[in-house]
Amino acid sequence: MHNILMVDVIKNIKVNLLNYTETELESFFINLGEKRFRAQQLLQWMYQFGVNDFSSMTNISKALKSRLADIAEIKIPVVASEQKSDDGTIKWLLEVGGGNCIETVYIPEKNRGTLCISSQVGCALDCTFCSTAQQGFNRNLTVAEIMGQIWLANHAMKCIPRENRKITNIVLMGMGEPLLNYQNVIKAMAIMMDDNAYGLSKRRITLSTSGVVPALDRLKQDSDVSLAVSLHAPNDALRDQLVPINKKYPIKLLLESCRRYIEDEARRKITFEYVMLEGINDQPGHARELIKLLRDIPSKVNLIPFNPFPQTNYKCSSPETIDKFSDLLIKAGLITMTRKTRGDDIDAACGQLAGKVLDKTKRTLNKKNNNNYRAML
Ligand code: SAH
């Protein structure tokens, strides 16, 4: 990897420094005949001070600044639009080239600010209730495009993380399946946790997955962030329909993998996400099945009111049904929360992202991509 960085330099391609971890940047500077600590300085400038031009980096020599400007860049995704919801939620639509857009959403709460970021352009998984699935899979995001979303959100909110922090938590719950962009997501999360970059604790970063079991098993070796699992159904017959990757990695395998993820950490819990779909998965019988399933796993259940989008036949369960479902889980001893829907006036709620951006031709093309991509799973 370090060599790839230098190969780009030799080939005269500017390297985007947002793509690299601290160790990689250290090698980069050593290869340039510089001191290792330049990597820490650079990370601090980029992430803590939100600087993207070398000329502002006051503790770096003039000669190195001009060398960096020749061979490297700090390239941020371009903002196509910014929308603010009445509840303070902000949604950015970002262009990532080739007419592709991704979305990033900031959700302020009383004691924290959560940034929901994307890991892929589109998604290959075809969950029937998710609008991203409608557009199919296009490509993985680079580390720079993942980190660029955080950089940009800070910049747009005029926030210098070193001085005041608006983003206290990051969730990989935007577009895409993070575990299918494994290498880049692992690196990006390492940068988020790096004290010279954003320095977030592992508990403040949540990776949400629909259950790519082999990758989930690997995750434990490579990272230890918080885990959210999109369960959505308490039995295989129903989950096969809602989250088709279940046909490949059914509930039993998924839950075994979840148990392994937290087995040697006494206080850790897994969050199980459960979207509330009227008449589909929201009946008392489903709640009872769910209780049986999760009884012996340290878990929290997050009930998500379904957010509708054009072309969907699903409806959100009524508030009464959701309350009843939630009460049954709570009475059985499961920690249960119902997610407040945020930013729905700007289509920034879960599963509504970027659904309106893509034209039909592209969608068909991307659906073909899905099939190719899925063959690799
Ligand atoms: N691919 C990952 C992360 C992206 S989805 C995953 O599946 O977990 C983030 C969360 O939003 C998931 O729990 C997903 O199931 C949920 N979601 C998707 N579409 C939704 C919708 N229309 N309404 C409510 N939640 C939805």
mmCIF file with all atom_site columns, N, CA and C in Angstrom, residues 20 33 130 145-146 150 153 178 214 220 228 234 242 266 316 318 336-337 340:
data_model
loop_
_atom_site.group_PDB
_atom_site.id
_atom_site.type_symbol
_atom_site.label_atom_id
_atom_site.label_alt_id
_atom_site.label_comp_id
_atom_site.label_asym_id
_atom_site.label_entity_id
_atom_site.label_seq_id
_atom_site.pdbx_PDB_ins_code
_atom_site.Cartn_x
_atom_site.Cartn_y
_atom_site.Cartn_z
_atom_site.occupancy
_atom_site.B_iso_or_equiv
_atom_site.pdbx_formal_charge
_atom_site.auth_seq_id
_atom_site.auth_comp_id
_atom_site.auth_asym_id
_atom_site.auth_atom_id
_atom_site.pdbx_PDB_model_num
ATOM 1  N N  . TYR A 1 20  ? -5.350  7.982   3.399  1.00 0.00 ? 20  TYR A N  1
ATOM 2  C CA . TYR A 1 20  ? -4.335  7.193   4.102  1.00 0.00 ? 20  TYR A CA 1
ATOM 3  C C  . TYR A 1 20  ? -4.386  7.274   5.619  1.00 0.00 ? 20  TYR A C  1
ATOM 4  N N  . GLY A 1 33  ? 11.953  11.497  2.247  1.00 0.00 ? 33  GLY A N  1
ATOM 5  C CA . GLY A 1 33  ? 13.147  11.957  2.962  1.00 0.00 ? 33  GLY A CA 1
ATOM 6  C C  . GLY A 1 33  ? 12.806  12.903  4.104  1.00 0.00 ? 33  GLY A C  1
ATOM 7  N N  . CYS A 1 130 ? -35.994 -0.594  1.404  1.00 0.00 ? 130 CYS A N  1
ATOM 8  C CA . CYS A 1 130 ? -34.987 0.473   1.441  1.00 0.00 ? 130 CYS A CA 1
ATOM 9  C C  . CYS A 1 130 ? -34.878 1.150   0.079  1.00 0.00 ? 130 CYS A C  1
ATOM 10 N N  . GLU A 1 145 ? -13.247 9.402   0.173  1.00 0.00 ? 145 GLU A N  1
ATOM 11 C CA . GLU A 1 145 ? -14.660 9.803   0.039  1.00 0.00 ? 145 GLU A CA 1
ATOM 12 C C  . GLU A 1 145 ? -15.424 9.567   1.343  1.00 0.00 ? 145 GLU A C  1
ATOM 13 N N  . ILE A 1 146 ? -15.008 8.561   2.094  1.00 0.00 ? 146 ILE A N  1
ATOM 14 C CA . ILE A 1 146 ? -15.652 8.335   3.396  1.00 0.00 ? 146 ILE A CA 1
ATOM 15 C C  . ILE A 1 146 ? -15.209 9.429   4.371  1.00 0.00 ? 146 ILE A C  1
ATOM 16 N N  . ILE A 1 150 ? -16.978 13.481  6.455  1.00 0.00 ? 150 ILE A N  1
ATOM 17 C CA . ILE A 1 150 ? -16.857 14.033  7.817  1.00 0.00 ? 150 ILE A CA 1
ATOM 18 C C  . ILE A 1 150 ? -16.195 15.416  7.740  1.00 0.00 ? 150 ILE A C  1
ATOM 19 N N  . ALA A 1 153 ? -18.802 17.877  6.425  1.00 0.00 ? 153 ALA A N  1
ATOM 20 C CA . ALA A 1 153 ? -19.863 18.228  7.370  1.00 0.00 ? 153 ALA A CA 1
ATOM 21 C C  . ALA A 1 153 ? -19.322 19.249  8.374  1.00 0.00 ? 153 ALA A C  1
ATOM 22 N N  . PRO A 1 178 ? -21.529 -1.384  4.570  1.00 0.00 ? 178 PRO A N  1
ATOM 23 C CA . PRO A 1 178 ? -20.120 -1.152  4.914  1.00 0.00 ? 178 PRO A CA 1
ATOM 24 C C  . PRO A 1 178 ? -19.252 -2.410  4.855  1.00 0.00 ? 178 PRO A C  1
ATOM 25 N N  . PRO A 1 214 ? -19.259 -13.675 6.908  1.00 0.00 ? 214 PRO A N  1
ATOM 26 C CA . PRO A 1 214 ? -17.794 -13.848 6.887  1.00 0.00 ? 214 PRO A CA 1
ATOM 27 C C  . PRO A 1 214 ? -17.051 -12.545 7.187  1.00 0.00 ? 214 PRO A C  1
ATOM 28 N N  . LYS A 1 220 ? -13.924 -8.458  13.882 1.00 0.00 ? 220 LYS A N  1
ATOM 29 C CA . LYS A 1 220 ? -13.422 -8.526  15.251 1.00 0.00 ? 220 LYS A CA 1
ATOM 30 C C  . LYS A 1 220 ? -11.890 -8.436  15.291 1.00 0.00 ? 220 LYS A C  1
ATOM 31 N N  . ALA A 1 228 ? -24.239 -2.519  14.885 1.00 0.00 ? 228 ALA A N  1
ATOM 32 C CA . ALA A 1 228 ? -25.696 -2.552  14.755 1.00 0.00 ? 228 ALA A CA 1
ATOM 33 C C  . ALA A 1 228 ? -26.017 -3.546  13.641 1.00 0.00 ? 228 ALA A C  1
ATOM 34 N N  . PRO A 1 234 ? -38.081 -11.829 12.679 1.00 0.00 ? 234 PRO A N  1
ATOM 35 C CA . PRO A 1 234 ? -37.677 -12.791 13.708 1.00 0.00 ? 234 PRO A CA 1
ATOM 36 C C  . PRO A 1 234 ? -37.570 -14.223 13.199 1.00 0.00 ? 234 PRO A C  1
ATOM 37 N N  . LEU A 1 242 ? -37.418 -9.845  3.291  1.00 0.00 ? 242 LEU A N  1
ATOM 38 C CA . LEU A 1 242 ? -37.119 -8.426  3.552  1.00 0.00 ? 242 LEU A CA 1
ATOM 39 C C  . LEU A 1 242 ? -35.650 -8.095  3.323  1.00 0.00 ? 242 LEU A C  1
ATOM 40 N N  . ALA A 1 266 ? -17.372 -7.881  28.455 1.00 0.00 ? 266 ALA A N  1
ATOM 41 C CA . ALA A 1 266 ? -18.511 -8.079  29.345 1.00 0.00 ? 266 ALA A CA 1
ATOM 42 C C  . ALA A 1 266 ? -19.626 -7.042  29.158 1.00 0.00 ? 266 ALA A C  1
ATOM 43 N N  . CYS A 1 316 ? -45.877 2.261   7.247  1.00 0.00 ? 316 CYS A N  1
ATOM 44 C CA . CYS A 1 316 ? -45.330 2.214   8.605  1.00 0.00 ? 316 CYS A CA 1
ATOM 45 C C  . CYS A 1 316 ? -46.412 1.735   9.576  1.00 0.00 ? 316 CYS A C  1
ATOM 46 N N  . SER A 1 318 ? -48.706 1.588   12.848 1.00 0.00 ? 318 SER A N  1
ATOM 47 C CA . SER A 1 318 ? -49.276 2.733   13.587 1.00 0.00 ? 318 SER A CA 1
ATOM 48 C C  . SER A 1 318 ? -48.511 2.912   14.895 1.00 0.00 ? 318 SER A C  1
ATOM 49 N N  . THR A 1 336 ? -35.230 -1.691  24.832 1.00 0.00 ? 336 THR A N  1
ATOM 50 C CA . THR A 1 336 ? -35.872 -1.367  23.552 1.00 0.00 ? 336 THR A CA 1
ATOM 51 C C  . THR A 1 336 ? -36.092 0.132   23.420 1.00 0.00 ? 336 THR A C  1
ATOM 52 N N  . MET A 1 337 ? -35.719 0.659   22.269 1.00 0.00 ? 337 MET A N  1
ATOM 53 C CA . MET A 1 337 ? -35.946 2.082   22.004 1.00 0.00 ? 337 MET A CA 1
ATOM 54 C C  . MET A 1 337 ? -36.688 2.194   20.669 1.00 0.00 ? 337 MET A C  1
ATOM 55 N N  . LYS A 1 340 ? -36.624 7.962   16.933 1.00 0.00 ? 340 LYS A N  1
ATOM 56 C CA . LYS A 1 340 ? -37.392 9.136   16.505 1.00 0.00 ? 340 LYS A CA 1
ATOM 57 C C  . LYS A 1 340 ? -37.061 9.390   15.050 1.00 0.00 ? 340 LYS A C  1
#
